[in-house]
Amino acid sequence: MKKLYLILVSALLVSACGGADVLAPWREGYLDIHQISTGRGNATFMILPDGTTMMVDMGDLGDTSHFRQEVMPAVPSSAKSPAQWVARYVRHFSEPLHNDGKIDYMLITHYDSDHIGAPGTKGVSELDTLLHIEKIVDRGYDYPTAEQALSMNRWTLPDYLTTMKSRAGRGLGYEKFVVGSDSQFTLIHQPRKDFKIRNIYANGHLWTGDGLRDVVIGEGDEYTENLKAMNENRLSCTINISYGDFDYHSGGDIQGSSANSTRPWRNVEKFVGELIGETDVVLANHHAYSDAMYGPFVKAVHPQVCIIPAWDFYHPQPSTLHNMLSGGIDEAHPAVRDSVSYVFSAGLVASNRERLASDGQLLMPDGHIVVRVYEGGGRFQVFVLDDRSEDYRIIYESPVIRSRN
């Protein structure tokens, strides 16, 4: 396997240096997944095989001067807001669709500022004024209760709800995320049997394959205490995309816990990992912070590629990166590339790569990360695009990778 790794790296370097300067346009049959680097939060843009478009989240941290930890600079620059940069990015890569950047579906995983925007900076609210977003799907506003949902998100939710009220007045679509559904996000233009988006988890409820399971464990007083302790991250909407043999996981900020945790509901990602199994490309849970991407999850999903949506100094943490590089075997296992072929980061605080030492050197170059899945889903590639300019020049290109499932 190590020999294979060296061969793949050699091929990658040749490809990166000798290939095209820019990404070839999307064409019918491709699934393109863009993890956009803004330095200010999560934003994923997808063009599905028939040209249906989808966004997941539009974060904007707002003023970062009060942050105690170092954060990335806004990229490409602070001359525009994150939503403005993302709108320009979406329009650029949507040119083959001739739709002026229209978004058919937008999924909001949860209500933290790095996923929907801080007050006054707008995030989702601003993007809604820049692009036509046909339908927004979120986790709803009544779990665990309406009062607690607002209490947990008193800083971010009011602006977002104002936007949703405005959208309703304009006749634009809204739906609450339906756990277990595979019909909420469908191909609009040309349905095909080999493509599916499955809603896996949200609001403490996990799809089991034939029904729902409440992973907020307990009854009576214990149940009440568990509800009080639930945080917004653990309620994140989670999806899996399947295209032929290819699988992709996006779980927002779901978290894990140590194996000896006395509260199983803290380990949401463990339940999710056991359900979805081997997955080709995994968007790292909770930005690969220290409370996510634990060994059991990484081992269960056994990804070929991990992508970290980074913006602060702690994305990723050393132990978490090591889990991804070692395949989740155990914390003491040497970091080798036998289990996870590639770990990418959509943005990175430069000093964090230094802090991560030898493991940090195994991270691929950072920038916008694009996963391109070819017709039928049997093969895919990963491209890193320059996030410091709007040329979107390719700075790294993987060899073609065979999907596993």
C-alpha atoms as one frame of an Amber mdcrd trajectory, in Angstrom:
protein
   0.000   0.000   0.000   2.833   2.417   0.807   4.310   1.736  -2.631   0.917
   2.487  -4.182   0.777   5.729  -2.206   4.146   6.842  -3.611   3.011   6.023
  -7.129  -0.189   8.022  -6.627   1.694  11.011  -5.205   4.097  10.956  -8.148
   1.185  10.843 -10.572  -0.501  13.665  -8.703   2.545  15.909  -8.876   2.912
  15.300 -12.597  -0.782  15.971 -13.092  -0.729  19.113 -10.969   2.208  20.590
 -12.823   1.336  19.521 -16.333  -2.453  19.701 -16.451  -4.834  22.478 -17.410
  -4.564  25.800 -15.586  -8.286  25.978 -14.841 -11.006  23.453 -14.157 -12.830
  22.265 -17.263 -16.488  23.322 -17.260 -19.123  21.052 -15.721 -20.980  18.920
 -18.216 -24.025  16.685 -18.027 -23.320  13.531 -16.050 -20.767  15.168 -13.751
 -21.372  15.645 -10.045 -19.311  18.649  -8.944 -18.957  19.384  -5.218 -17.250
  22.702  -4.415 -16.100  23.347  -0.850 -15.615  27.101  -1.081 -12.901  28.769
   0.986 -13.848  32.201   2.338 -12.032  32.207   5.690 -15.351  33.072   7.320
 -17.398  29.891   7.506 -18.871  26.966   5.647 -20.170  27.166   2.076 -20.671
  24.197  -0.246 -21.933  24.494  -3.819 -22.930  21.495  -5.909 -23.937  20.908
  -9.496 -25.730  17.577  -9.685 -25.517  15.273 -12.735 -28.517  16.804 -14.533
 -27.649  20.429 -13.755 -29.749  20.755 -10.599 -27.894  23.054  -8.180 -27.580
  22.917  -4.408 -25.908  24.923  -1.659 -25.151  23.770   1.866 -24.733  26.659
   4.338 -23.471  30.214   3.870 -21.427  31.227   6.887 -20.154  34.669   7.810
 -18.436  35.189  11.157 -18.651  38.960  10.969 -16.097  40.945  12.959 -13.315
  38.566  14.045 -11.219  41.135  15.941 -12.565  39.886  19.283 -11.647  36.256
  18.620  -9.028  34.932  21.015  -7.669  32.437  18.501  -6.074  33.292  15.182
  -8.426  33.077  12.223  -7.821  32.970   8.508  -7.783  36.193   6.545 -10.933
  36.699   4.534 -10.296  35.317   1.052  -9.867  36.310  -1.683  -9.879  39.595
   0.282 -12.015  41.666   2.635 -13.081  43.954  -0.232 -16.361  42.041  -0.479
 -18.442  40.059   1.988 -18.303  36.251   2.020 -21.763  36.086   0.434 -20.662
  38.412  -2.361 -17.584  36.295  -3.068 -19.634  33.100  -2.982 -22.246  34.542
  -5.348 -19.502  35.427  -7.829 -17.998  31.943  -7.454 -21.362  30.266  -8.035
 -22.111  32.377 -11.096 -18.684  31.602 -12.551 -18.989  27.840 -12.231 -22.674
  27.870 -13.239 -21.929  29.344 -16.664 -22.512  25.993 -18.452 -26.028  25.972
 -16.968 -26.995  29.428 -18.304 -29.010  30.060 -15.125 -27.326  33.188 -13.688
 -26.282  31.223 -10.619 -29.743  30.032  -9.608 -29.767  27.702  -6.587 -32.485
  25.056  -6.697 -31.995  23.834  -3.124 -30.223  25.320  -0.136 -29.716  23.197
   2.970 -28.966  24.934   6.256 -27.309  22.368   8.521 -27.752  24.409  11.730
 -27.879  27.969  13.030 -24.321  28.864  14.081 -22.868  32.041  12.542 -20.215
  30.194  10.549 -23.063  28.364   8.806 -25.793  31.032   8.431 -24.076  34.353
   9.244 -23.662  36.654  12.220 -26.107  39.513  12.900 -25.487  42.405  10.557
 -23.246  40.365   8.239 -26.162  38.377   6.868 -24.563  35.235   5.348 -27.612
  33.341   4.083 -29.708  36.505   4.242 -27.305  38.388   1.992 -26.866  35.502
  -0.433 -30.650  35.443  -0.790 -30.466  38.983  -2.204 -27.668  38.094  -4.629
 -28.825  34.790  -6.110 -32.226  33.284  -6.761 -32.628  30.504  -4.179 -35.695
  28.481  -5.079 -36.036  26.496  -1.854 -34.409  26.561   1.593 -34.476  23.517
   3.861 -33.477  23.671   7.537 -34.000  21.740  10.781 -37.025  23.810  11.800
 -37.468  26.073  14.796 -39.208  23.896  17.371 -36.620  21.351  18.548 -36.018
  20.569  21.336 -38.721  23.208  21.924 -39.398  26.509  20.184 -38.172  28.342
  23.279 -34.952  26.349  23.494 -34.255  26.617  19.765 -34.434  30.407  20.051
 -32.490  30.450  23.315 -29.623  28.416  21.831 -29.499  30.714  18.802 -30.633
  34.072  20.153 -27.692  35.756  18.415 -28.163  34.328  14.909 -31.740  33.131
  14.506 -33.709  36.435  14.543 -32.047  37.808  11.372 -32.420  34.450   9.662
 -36.108  34.228  10.556 -36.651  37.721   9.169 -35.203  36.526   5.879 -37.392
  33.433   5.875 -40.479  35.583   6.470 -39.459  37.813   3.563 -38.982  34.774
   1.324 -42.427  33.455   2.237 -43.896  36.802   1.229 -42.182  36.466  -2.146
 -43.584  32.982  -2.683 -40.232  31.215  -2.403 -39.968  27.673  -1.123 -39.285
  26.395   2.376 -39.326  22.906   3.890 -38.320  21.400   7.189 -35.635  18.717
   6.845 -37.224  15.253   6.825 -34.973  12.628   8.393 -34.918   9.429   6.330
 -36.261  11.005   3.152 -34.580  10.401  -0.189 -37.066  12.588  -2.056 -36.462
  16.018  -0.509 -33.458  16.784  -2.735 -34.043  15.232  -6.150 -32.786  15.742
  -9.673 -35.147  18.284 -11.216 -34.276  18.151 -14.905 -33.499  14.491 -15.607
 -34.062  11.961 -12.798 -31.803   8.925 -12.797 -31.916   5.736 -10.745 -28.216
   5.775  -9.846 -28.361   9.106  -7.969 -29.831   9.765  -4.537 -29.534  12.186
  -1.625 -30.559  10.569   1.643 -31.355  12.593   4.771 -29.547  10.738   7.565
 -29.887  12.680  10.815 -31.154  15.879  12.443 -32.675  17.035  15.724 -31.616
  13.936  17.646 -33.280  11.560  15.170 -31.326   9.056  13.090 -32.575   7.148
  10.070 -31.992   3.439  10.711 -32.619   2.084   7.234 -36.255   1.255   7.906
 -37.364   3.909  10.370 -36.187   6.542  12.831 -34.280   6.189  16.078 -34.195
   8.862  18.767 -30.591   9.095  19.954 -31.452  11.517  22.751 -31.354   8.627
  25.208 -33.455   8.440  28.364 -36.871   9.024  29.819 -38.356  11.298  32.442
 -35.814  13.417  34.309 -32.889  11.954  32.351 -34.560  12.830  29.052 -35.234
  16.371  30.262 -31.626  16.840  31.362 -30.353  15.503  28.038 -32.513  18.004
  26.175 -31.129  20.853  28.257 -27.565  19.750  27.521 -28.035  19.376  23.752
 -26.180  22.008  21.759 -26.850  23.334  18.275 -24.002  21.374  16.695 -25.435
  18.010  17.691 -28.720  18.832  15.975 -27.133  19.425  12.539 -28.828  18.149
   9.393 -26.788  15.331   7.861 -26.982  14.009   4.295 -25.339  11.345   2.183
 -25.098  11.628  -1.586 -24.855   8.426  -3.635 -24.032   8.414  -7.341 -23.412
   4.954  -8.712 -20.561   3.557  -6.610 -19.650   6.989  -5.211 -20.710   8.223
  -1.758 -20.292  11.611  -0.049 -21.057  12.604   3.551 -21.937  16.081   4.821
 -22.843  16.286   8.505 -22.543  19.919   9.496 -21.145  20.150  13.010 -22.231
  16.796  14.432 -19.886  15.726  17.192 -18.471  12.611  18.809 -17.211  11.636
  22.223 -14.777   9.272  23.853 -15.641   5.592  24.010 -16.266   5.768  27.762
 -18.845   8.560  27.581 -21.837   7.900  29.842 -24.163   9.846  27.553 -24.482
   8.036  24.194 -26.273  10.970  22.551 -23.049  12.970  22.749 -21.624  10.600
  20.149 -23.926  11.459  17.263 -21.208  10.894  14.661 -20.688   7.319  15.899
 -24.339   6.485  15.176 -24.083   8.145  11.762 -20.825   6.366  10.887 -22.200
   2.952  11.803 -25.200   3.583   9.565 -23.523   4.926   6.430 -20.404   2.725
   6.451 -17.643   3.131   3.873 -17.868   6.533   2.197 -15.555   7.805  -0.529
 -15.492  11.491   0.412 -16.240  12.840   3.884 -16.670  16.501   4.762 -15.088
  16.559   8.223 -17.603  16.873  11.033 -17.363  20.114  13.047 -14.402  21.384
  11.023 -12.231  18.519  12.393 -12.233  20.140  15.818 -11.252  18.121  18.897
 -14.826  16.972  19.570 -15.371  15.331  16.186 -13.859  12.855  13.713 -13.146
  10.405  16.512 -11.535   7.071  15.661 -14.753   4.988  15.618 -16.386   7.308
  13.059 -13.317   7.483  10.809 -12.858   3.723  10.981 -16.532   3.113  10.145
 -16.632   5.406   7.104 -13.059   4.598   5.972 -12.925   7.560   3.560 -10.647
   7.837   0.570 -10.792  11.626   0.905 -11.477  13.920   3.862 -12.176  17.630
   3.368 -11.870  20.069   6.280 -13.925  23.292   6.070 -11.461  25.461   8.004
 -11.424  29.040   9.237  -9.740  29.162  12.652  -6.482  28.039  14.250  -8.065
  24.868  15.649  -9.292  23.518  12.301  -8.044  20.818  12.420  -6.798  19.783
  15.843  -3.702  17.518  16.008  -5.512  14.481  17.435  -8.314  14.806  14.901
  -6.001  15.098  11.929  -4.086  12.096  13.208  -7.321  10.098  13.362  -7.992
  10.898   9.716  -4.456  10.111   8.600  -4.304   6.840  10.523  -7.745   5.671
   9.476  -9.119   5.936  13.005  -7.231   2.835  14.142  -6.014   4.357  17.404
  -4.369   7.546  18.568  -0.926   5.935  18.834  -0.975   4.514  15.323   1.673
   6.073  13.054   0.283   8.568  10.583   0.432   6.764   7.259  -1.610   7.209
   4.117  -2.764   3.592   3.913  -6.330   4.172   5.100  -7.194   7.738   4.121
  -5.582   8.572   0.813  -5.968  12.342   1.023  -6.847  14.983   3.601  -7.660
  18.395   2.122  -8.481  21.662   3.851 -10.670  24.364   2.340  -8.563  27.169
   3.736  -6.083  26.901   6.593  -4.451  29.154   9.165  -0.822  29.033   8.049
   0.573  28.751  11.566  -1.669  25.750  12.223   0.107  23.714   9.545   3.324
  24.378  11.466   1.684  23.397  14.764   0.514  20.134  13.222   4.164  19.218
  12.563   4.731  16.083  10.469   1.001  15.376  10.168   0.527  18.921   8.898
   2.940  18.218   6.082   0.629  15.417   4.928  -2.219  17.877   4.375  -2.682
  18.714   0.710  -2.337  22.365  -0.372  -5.311  24.398   0.807  -7.772  26.440
  -1.240 -11.188  25.847  -2.790 -11.662  22.069  -2.895 -13.583  20.613  -5.841
 -14.629  16.975  -6.048 -15.555  16.047  -9.611 -17.387  12.743  -9.963 -17.489
  11.499 -13.528 -20.432  10.043 -15.446 -21.993   7.122 -13.607 -20.118   7.703
 -10.344 -17.421   5.081 -10.820 -14.485   7.509 -10.796 -13.698  10.896  -9.301
 -10.933  13.453  -8.897 -10.173  16.198  -6.399  -8.912  19.626  -7.449  -7.560
  22.450  -5.297  -8.213  25.909  -6.741  -6.457  29.123  -5.771  -8.656  30.907
  -3.216  -6.694  34.175  -3.330  -7.928  35.318  -6.743 -10.879  34.886  -9.064
  -8.761  33.118 -11.655  -9.518  29.885  -9.768  -6.270  28.428 -11.048  -5.686
  24.740 -10.318  -2.867  24.424  -7.795  -3.295  20.701  -7.110  -4.966  17.830
  -8.914  -5.370  14.267  -7.745  -5.156  11.265 -10.021  -8.441   9.647 -10.959
  -9.719   7.677  -7.955 -11.988   4.654  -8.258 -15.168   4.789  -6.178 -15.480
   1.850  -3.806 -19.110   1.019  -3.066
